[in-house]
mmCIF file with all atom_site columns, C-alpha atoms in Angstrom:
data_model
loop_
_atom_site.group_PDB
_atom_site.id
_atom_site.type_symbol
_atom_site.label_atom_id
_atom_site.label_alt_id
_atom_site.label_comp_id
_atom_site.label_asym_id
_atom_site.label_entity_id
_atom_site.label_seq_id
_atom_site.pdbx_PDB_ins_code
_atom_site.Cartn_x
_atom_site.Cartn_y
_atom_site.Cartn_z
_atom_site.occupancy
_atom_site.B_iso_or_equiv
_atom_site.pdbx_formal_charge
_atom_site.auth_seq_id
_atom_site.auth_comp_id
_atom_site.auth_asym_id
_atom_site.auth_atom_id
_atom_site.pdbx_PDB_model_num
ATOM 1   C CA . UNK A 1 1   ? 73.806  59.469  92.175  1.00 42.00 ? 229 UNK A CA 1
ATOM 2   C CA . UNK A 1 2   ? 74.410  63.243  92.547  1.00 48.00 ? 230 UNK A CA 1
ATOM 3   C CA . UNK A 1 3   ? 76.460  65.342  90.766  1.00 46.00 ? 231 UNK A CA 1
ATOM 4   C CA . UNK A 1 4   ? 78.853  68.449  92.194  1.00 43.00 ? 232 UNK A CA 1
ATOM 5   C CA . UNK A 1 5   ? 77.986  71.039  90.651  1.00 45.00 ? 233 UNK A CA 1
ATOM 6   C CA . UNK A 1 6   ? 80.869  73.214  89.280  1.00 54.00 ? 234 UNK A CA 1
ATOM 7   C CA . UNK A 1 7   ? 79.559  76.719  89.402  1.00 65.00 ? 235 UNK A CA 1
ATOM 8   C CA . UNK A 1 8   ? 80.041  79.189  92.096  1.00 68.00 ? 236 UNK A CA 1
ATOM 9   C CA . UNK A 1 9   ? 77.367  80.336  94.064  1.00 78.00 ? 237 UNK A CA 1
ATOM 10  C CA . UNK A 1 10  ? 75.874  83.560  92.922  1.00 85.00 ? 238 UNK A CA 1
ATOM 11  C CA . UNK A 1 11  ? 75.820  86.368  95.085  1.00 90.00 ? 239 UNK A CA 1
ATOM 12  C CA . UNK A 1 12  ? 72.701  88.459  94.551  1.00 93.00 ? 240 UNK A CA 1
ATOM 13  C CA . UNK A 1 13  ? 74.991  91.943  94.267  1.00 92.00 ? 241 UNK A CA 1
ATOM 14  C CA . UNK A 1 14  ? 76.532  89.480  91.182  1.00 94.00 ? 242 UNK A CA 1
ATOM 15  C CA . UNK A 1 15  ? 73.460  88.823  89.699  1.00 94.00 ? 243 UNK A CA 1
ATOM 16  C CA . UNK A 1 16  ? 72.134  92.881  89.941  1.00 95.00 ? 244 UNK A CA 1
ATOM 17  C CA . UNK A 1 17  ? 75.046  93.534  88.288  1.00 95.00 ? 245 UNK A CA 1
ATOM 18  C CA . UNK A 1 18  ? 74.574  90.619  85.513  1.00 95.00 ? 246 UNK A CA 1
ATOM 19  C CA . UNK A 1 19  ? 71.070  91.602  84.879  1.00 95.00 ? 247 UNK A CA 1
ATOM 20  C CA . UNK A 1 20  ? 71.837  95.326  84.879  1.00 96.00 ? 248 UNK A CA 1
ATOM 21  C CA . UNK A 1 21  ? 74.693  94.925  82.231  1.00 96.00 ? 249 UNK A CA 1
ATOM 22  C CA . UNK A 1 22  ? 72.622  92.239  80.077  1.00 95.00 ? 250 UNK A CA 1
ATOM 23  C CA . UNK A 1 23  ? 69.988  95.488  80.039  1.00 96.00 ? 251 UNK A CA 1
ATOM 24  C CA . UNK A 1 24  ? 72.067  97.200  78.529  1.00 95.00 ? 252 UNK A CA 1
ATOM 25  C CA . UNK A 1 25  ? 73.224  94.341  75.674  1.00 95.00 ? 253 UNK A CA 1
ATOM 26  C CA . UNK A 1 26  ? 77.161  94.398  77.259  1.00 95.00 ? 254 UNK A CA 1
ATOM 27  C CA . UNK A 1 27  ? 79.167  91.761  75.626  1.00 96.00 ? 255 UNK A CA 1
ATOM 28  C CA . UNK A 1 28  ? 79.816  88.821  77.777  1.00 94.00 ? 256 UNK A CA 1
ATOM 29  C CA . UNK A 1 29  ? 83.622  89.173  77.415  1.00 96.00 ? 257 UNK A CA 1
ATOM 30  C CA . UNK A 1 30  ? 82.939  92.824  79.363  1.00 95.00 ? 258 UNK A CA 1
ATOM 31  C CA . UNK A 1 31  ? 80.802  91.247  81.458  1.00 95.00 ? 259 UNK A CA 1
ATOM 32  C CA . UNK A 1 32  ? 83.206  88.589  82.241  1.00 96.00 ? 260 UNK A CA 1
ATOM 33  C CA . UNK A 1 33  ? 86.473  91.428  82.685  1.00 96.00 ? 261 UNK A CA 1
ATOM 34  C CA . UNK A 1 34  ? 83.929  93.788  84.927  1.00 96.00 ? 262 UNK A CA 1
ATOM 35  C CA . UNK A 1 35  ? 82.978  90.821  87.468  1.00 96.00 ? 263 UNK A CA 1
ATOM 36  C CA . UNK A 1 36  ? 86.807  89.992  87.675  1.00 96.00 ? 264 UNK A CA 1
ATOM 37  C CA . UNK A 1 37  ? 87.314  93.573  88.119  1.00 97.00 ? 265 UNK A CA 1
ATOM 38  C CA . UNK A 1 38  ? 84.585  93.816  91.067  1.00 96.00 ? 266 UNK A CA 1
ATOM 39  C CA . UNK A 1 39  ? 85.992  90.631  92.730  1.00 96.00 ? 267 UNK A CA 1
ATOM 40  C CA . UNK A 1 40  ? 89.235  92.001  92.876  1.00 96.00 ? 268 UNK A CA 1
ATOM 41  C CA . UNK A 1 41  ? 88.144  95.120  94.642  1.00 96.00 ? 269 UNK A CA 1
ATOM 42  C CA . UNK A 1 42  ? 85.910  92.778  97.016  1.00 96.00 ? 270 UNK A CA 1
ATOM 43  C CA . UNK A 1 43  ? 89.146  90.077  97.724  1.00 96.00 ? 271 UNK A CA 1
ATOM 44  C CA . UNK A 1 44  ? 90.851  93.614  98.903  1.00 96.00 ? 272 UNK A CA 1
ATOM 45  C CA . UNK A 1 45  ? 87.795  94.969  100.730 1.00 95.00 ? 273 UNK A CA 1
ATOM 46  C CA . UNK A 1 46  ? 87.540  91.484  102.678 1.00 95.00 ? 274 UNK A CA 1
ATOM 47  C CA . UNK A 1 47  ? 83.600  92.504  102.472 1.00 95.00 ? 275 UNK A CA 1
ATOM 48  C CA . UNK A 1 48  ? 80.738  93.019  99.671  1.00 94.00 ? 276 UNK A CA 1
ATOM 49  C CA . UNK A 1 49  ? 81.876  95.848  97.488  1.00 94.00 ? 277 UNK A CA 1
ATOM 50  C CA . UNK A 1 50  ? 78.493  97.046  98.730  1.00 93.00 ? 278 UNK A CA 1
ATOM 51  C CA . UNK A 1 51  ? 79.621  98.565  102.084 1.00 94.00 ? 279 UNK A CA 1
ATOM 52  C CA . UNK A 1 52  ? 83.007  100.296 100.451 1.00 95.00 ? 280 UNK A CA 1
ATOM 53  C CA . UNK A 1 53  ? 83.204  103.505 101.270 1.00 94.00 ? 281 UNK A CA 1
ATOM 54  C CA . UNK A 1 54  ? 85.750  106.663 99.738  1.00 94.00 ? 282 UNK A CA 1
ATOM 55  C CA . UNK A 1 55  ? 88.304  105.963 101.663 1.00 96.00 ? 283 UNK A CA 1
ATOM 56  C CA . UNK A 1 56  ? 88.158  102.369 100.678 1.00 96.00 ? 284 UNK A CA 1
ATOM 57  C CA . UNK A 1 57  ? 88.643  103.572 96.615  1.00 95.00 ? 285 UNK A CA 1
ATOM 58  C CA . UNK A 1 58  ? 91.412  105.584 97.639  1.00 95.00 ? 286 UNK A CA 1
ATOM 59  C CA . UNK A 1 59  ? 93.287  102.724 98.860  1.00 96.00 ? 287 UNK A CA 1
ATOM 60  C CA . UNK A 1 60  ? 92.730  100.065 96.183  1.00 96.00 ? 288 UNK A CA 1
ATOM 61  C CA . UNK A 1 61  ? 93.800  102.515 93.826  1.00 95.00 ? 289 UNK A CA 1
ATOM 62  C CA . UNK A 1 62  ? 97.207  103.387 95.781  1.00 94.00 ? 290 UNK A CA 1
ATOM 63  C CA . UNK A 1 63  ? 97.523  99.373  96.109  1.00 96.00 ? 291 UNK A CA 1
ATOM 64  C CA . UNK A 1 64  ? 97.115  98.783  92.329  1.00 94.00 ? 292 UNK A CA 1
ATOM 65  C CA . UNK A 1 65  ? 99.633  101.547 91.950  1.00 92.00 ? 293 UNK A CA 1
ATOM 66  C CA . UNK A 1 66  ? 101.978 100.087 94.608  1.00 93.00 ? 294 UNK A CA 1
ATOM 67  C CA . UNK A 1 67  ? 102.052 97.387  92.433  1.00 93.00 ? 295 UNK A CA 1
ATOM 68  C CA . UNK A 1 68  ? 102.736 98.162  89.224  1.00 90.00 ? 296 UNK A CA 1
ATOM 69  C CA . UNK A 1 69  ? 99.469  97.384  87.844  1.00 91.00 ? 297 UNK A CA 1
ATOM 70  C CA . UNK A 1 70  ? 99.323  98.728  83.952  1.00 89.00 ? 298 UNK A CA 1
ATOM 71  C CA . UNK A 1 71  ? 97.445  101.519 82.877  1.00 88.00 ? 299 UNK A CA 1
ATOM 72  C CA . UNK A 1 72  ? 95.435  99.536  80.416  1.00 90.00 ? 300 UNK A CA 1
ATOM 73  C CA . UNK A 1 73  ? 94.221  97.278  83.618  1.00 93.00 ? 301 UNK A CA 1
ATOM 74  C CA . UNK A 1 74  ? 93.624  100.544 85.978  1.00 93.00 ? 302 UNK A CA 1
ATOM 75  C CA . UNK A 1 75  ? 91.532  102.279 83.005  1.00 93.00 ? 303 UNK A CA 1
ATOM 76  C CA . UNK A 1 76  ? 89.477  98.469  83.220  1.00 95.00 ? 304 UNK A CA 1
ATOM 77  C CA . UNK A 1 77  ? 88.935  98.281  86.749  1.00 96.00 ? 305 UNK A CA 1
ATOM 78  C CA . UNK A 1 78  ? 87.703  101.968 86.920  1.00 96.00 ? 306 UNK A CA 1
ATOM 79  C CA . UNK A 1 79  ? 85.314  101.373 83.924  1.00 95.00 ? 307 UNK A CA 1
ATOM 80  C CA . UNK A 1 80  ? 83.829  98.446  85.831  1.00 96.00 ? 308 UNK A CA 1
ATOM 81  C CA . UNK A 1 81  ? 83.929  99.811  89.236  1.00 96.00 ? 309 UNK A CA 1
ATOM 82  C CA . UNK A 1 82  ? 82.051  103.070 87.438  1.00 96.00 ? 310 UNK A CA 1
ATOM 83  C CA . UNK A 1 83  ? 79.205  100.649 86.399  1.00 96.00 ? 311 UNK A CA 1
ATOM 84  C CA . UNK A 1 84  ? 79.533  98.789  90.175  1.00 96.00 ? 312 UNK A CA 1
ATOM 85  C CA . UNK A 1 85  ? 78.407  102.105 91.968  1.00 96.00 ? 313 UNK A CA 1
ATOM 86  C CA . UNK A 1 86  ? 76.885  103.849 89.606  1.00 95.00 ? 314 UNK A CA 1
ATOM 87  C CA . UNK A 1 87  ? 74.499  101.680 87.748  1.00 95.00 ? 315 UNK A CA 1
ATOM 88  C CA . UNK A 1 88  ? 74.307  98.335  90.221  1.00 95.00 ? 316 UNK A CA 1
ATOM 89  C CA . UNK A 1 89  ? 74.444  99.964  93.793  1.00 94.00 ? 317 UNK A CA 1
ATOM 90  C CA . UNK A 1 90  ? 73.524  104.031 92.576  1.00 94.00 ? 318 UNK A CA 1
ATOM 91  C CA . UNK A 1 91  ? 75.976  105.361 94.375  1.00 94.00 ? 319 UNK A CA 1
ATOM 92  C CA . UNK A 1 92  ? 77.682  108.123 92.325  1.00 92.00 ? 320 UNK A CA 1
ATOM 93  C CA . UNK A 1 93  ? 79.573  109.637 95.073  1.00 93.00 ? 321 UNK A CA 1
ATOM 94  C CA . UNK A 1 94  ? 81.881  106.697 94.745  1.00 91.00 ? 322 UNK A CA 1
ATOM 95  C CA . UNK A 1 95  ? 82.230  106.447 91.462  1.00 90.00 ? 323 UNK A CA 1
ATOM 96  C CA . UNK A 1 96  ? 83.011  110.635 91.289  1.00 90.00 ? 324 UNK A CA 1
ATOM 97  C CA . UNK A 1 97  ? 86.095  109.410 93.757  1.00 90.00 ? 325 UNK A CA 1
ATOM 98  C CA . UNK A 1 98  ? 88.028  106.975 91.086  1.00 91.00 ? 326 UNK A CA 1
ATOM 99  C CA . UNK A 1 99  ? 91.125  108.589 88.984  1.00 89.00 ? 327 UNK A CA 1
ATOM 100 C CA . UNK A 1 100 ? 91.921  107.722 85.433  1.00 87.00 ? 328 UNK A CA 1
ATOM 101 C CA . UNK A 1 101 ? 95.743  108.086 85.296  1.00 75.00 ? 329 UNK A CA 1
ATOM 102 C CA . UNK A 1 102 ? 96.841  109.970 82.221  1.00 74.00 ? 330 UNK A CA 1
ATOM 103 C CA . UNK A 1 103 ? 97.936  107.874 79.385  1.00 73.00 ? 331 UNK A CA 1
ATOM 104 C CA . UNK A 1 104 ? 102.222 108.145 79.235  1.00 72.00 ? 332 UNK A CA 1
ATOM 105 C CA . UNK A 1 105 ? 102.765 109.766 75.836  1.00 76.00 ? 333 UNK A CA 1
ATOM 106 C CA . UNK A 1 106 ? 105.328 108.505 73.602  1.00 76.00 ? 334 UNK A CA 1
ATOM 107 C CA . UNK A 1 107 ? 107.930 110.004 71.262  1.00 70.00 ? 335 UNK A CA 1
ATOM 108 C CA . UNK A 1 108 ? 107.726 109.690 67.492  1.00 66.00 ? 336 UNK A CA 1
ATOM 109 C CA . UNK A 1 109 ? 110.558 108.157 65.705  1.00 63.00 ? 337 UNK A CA 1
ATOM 110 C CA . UNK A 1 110 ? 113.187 110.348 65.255  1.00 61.00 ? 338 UNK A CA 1
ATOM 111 C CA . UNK A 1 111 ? 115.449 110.304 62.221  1.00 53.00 ? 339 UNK A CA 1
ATOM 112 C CA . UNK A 1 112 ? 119.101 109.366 63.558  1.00 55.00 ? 340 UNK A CA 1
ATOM 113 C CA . UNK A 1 113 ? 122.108 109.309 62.336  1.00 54.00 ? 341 UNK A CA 1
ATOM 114 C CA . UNK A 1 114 ? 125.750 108.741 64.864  1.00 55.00 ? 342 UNK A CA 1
ATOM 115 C CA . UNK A 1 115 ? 127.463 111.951 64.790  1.00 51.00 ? 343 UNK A CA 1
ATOM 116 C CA . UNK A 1 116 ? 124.942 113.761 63.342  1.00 51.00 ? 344 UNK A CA 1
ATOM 117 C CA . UNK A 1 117 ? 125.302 117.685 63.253  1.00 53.00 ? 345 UNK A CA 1
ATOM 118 C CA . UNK A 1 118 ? 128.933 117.673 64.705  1.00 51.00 ? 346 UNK A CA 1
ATOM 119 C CA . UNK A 1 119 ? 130.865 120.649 63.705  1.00 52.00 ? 347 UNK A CA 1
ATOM 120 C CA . UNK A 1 120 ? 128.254 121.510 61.485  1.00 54.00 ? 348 UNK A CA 1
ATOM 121 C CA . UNK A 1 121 ? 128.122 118.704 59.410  1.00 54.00 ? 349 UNK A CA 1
ATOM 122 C CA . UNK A 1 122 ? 125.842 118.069 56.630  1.00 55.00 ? 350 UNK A CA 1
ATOM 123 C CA . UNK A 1 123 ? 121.983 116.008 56.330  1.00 54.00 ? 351 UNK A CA 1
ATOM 124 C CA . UNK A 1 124 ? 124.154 113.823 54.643  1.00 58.00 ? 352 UNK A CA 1
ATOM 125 C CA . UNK A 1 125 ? 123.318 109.552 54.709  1.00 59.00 ? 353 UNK A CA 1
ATOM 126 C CA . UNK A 1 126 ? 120.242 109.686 57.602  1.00 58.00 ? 354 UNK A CA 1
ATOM 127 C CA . UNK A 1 127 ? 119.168 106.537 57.820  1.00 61.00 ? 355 UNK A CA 1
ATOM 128 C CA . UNK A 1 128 ? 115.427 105.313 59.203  1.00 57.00 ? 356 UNK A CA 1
ATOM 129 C CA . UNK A 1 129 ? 114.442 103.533 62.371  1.00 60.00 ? 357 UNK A CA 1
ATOM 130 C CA . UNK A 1 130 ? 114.229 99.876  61.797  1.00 62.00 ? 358 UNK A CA 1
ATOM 131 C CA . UNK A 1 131 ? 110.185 100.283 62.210  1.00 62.00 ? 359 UNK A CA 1
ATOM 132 C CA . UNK A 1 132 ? 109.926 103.363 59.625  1.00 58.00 ? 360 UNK A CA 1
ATOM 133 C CA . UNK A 1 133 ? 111.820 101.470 56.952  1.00 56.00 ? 361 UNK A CA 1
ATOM 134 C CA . UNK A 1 134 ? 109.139 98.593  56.980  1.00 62.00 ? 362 UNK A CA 1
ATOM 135 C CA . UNK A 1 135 ? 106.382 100.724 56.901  1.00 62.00 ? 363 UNK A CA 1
ATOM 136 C CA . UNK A 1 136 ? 107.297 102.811 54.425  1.00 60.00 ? 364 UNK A CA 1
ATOM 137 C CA . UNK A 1 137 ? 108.152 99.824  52.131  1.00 66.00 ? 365 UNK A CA 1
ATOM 138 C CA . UNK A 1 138 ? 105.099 98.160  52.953  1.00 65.00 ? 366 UNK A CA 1
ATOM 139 C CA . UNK A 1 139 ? 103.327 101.642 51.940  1.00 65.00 ? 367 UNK A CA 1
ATOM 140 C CA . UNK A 1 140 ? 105.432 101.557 48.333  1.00 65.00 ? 368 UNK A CA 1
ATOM 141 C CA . UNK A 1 141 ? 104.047 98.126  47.857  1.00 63.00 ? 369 UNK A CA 1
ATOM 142 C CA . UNK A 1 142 ? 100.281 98.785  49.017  1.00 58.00 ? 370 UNK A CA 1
ATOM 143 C CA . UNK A 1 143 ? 100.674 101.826 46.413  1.00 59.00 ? 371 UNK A CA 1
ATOM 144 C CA . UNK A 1 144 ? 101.629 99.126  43.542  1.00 60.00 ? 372 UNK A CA 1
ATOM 145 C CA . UNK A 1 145 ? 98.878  96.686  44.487  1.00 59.00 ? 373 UNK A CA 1
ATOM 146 C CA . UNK A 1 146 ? 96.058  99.234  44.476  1.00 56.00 ? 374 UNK A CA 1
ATOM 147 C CA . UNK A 1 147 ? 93.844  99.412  40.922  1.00 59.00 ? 375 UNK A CA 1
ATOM 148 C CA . UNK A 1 148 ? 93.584  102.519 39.209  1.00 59.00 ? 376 UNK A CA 1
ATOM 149 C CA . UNK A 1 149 ? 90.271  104.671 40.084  1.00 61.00 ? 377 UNK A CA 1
ATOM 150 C CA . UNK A 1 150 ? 88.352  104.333 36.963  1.00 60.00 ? 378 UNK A CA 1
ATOM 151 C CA . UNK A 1 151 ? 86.077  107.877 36.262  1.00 60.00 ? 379 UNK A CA 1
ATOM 152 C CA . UNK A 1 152 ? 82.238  107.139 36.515  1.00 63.00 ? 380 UNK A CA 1
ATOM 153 C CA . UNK A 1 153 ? 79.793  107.817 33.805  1.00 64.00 ? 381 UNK A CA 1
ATOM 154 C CA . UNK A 1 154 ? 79.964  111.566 33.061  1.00 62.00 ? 382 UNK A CA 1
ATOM 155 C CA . UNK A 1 155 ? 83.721  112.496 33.622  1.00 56.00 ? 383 UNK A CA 1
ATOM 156 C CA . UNK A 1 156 ? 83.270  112.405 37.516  1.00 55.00 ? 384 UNK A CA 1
ATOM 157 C CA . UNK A 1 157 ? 85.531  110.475 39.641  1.00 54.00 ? 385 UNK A CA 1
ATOM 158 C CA . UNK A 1 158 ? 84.719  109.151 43.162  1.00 50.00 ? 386 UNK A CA 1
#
């Protein structure tokens, strides 16, 4: 009796790629996230990632944009499509034509207080964000916890 076989057909771009990141000791989880990331670019090519050309770059980039895609996942799918045309296919003219979006930066926790500063009133009762409470209680209680640095033989401490 035969048995189906579960596994996918390997396409020999696949296994270049395989073979060229297990040369360089990647972990399988990034191997596994960089073939998603390649076969994602190749289900919006319609065609082997192997015939994509600039123009082609451009546009899955404006499509991940168009729809909403993270940063986190475009900074991924860069990094793998980096290896794709630089490493696996040697094609650095493609991989010169991929943009890393700038990370949004975010604003640090502001001390608040309702009505502060109107007509010149006092830095009287400020209270903490919700989040800077806990960690500074959590950083009163780590300071409790922690032994006492002991000198070393001959009045040095570490």
């Amino acid at each position: 009796m035969a048995t189906l076989s579960t596994e996918t057909p390997v396409t020999p771009l696949r296994q270049r790629m395989l073979d060229d990141m297990a040369m360089r000791s990647m972990r399988s989880r990034t191997q596994h996230d960089y073939v998603r990331h390649v076969r994602a670019f190749a289900a919006f090519l319609r065609r082997s990632p192997e015939t994509a050309t600039a123009e082609d770059v451009r546009r899955y980039q404006l499509h991940q944009r168009e729809h909403g895609v993270g940063e986190s996942v475009v900074r991924a799918t860069v990094s793998a499509l980096r290896f794709l045309f630089e490493v696996t296919l040697d094609r650095p003219d493609l991989s010169r034509k991929l943009v890393l979006a700038p990370r949004p930066r975010k604003l640090p926790d502001v001390l608040t207080k309702p009505g502060a500063l109107r007509n010149g009133a006092p830095f009287e009762n400020w209270e903490l964000p919700p989040r800077a409470v806990s960690t500074a209680t959590q950083a009163r209680r780590w300071r409790r916890r922690r032994p006492a640095v002991r000198p070393r033989a001959g009045g040095r401490t570490r």
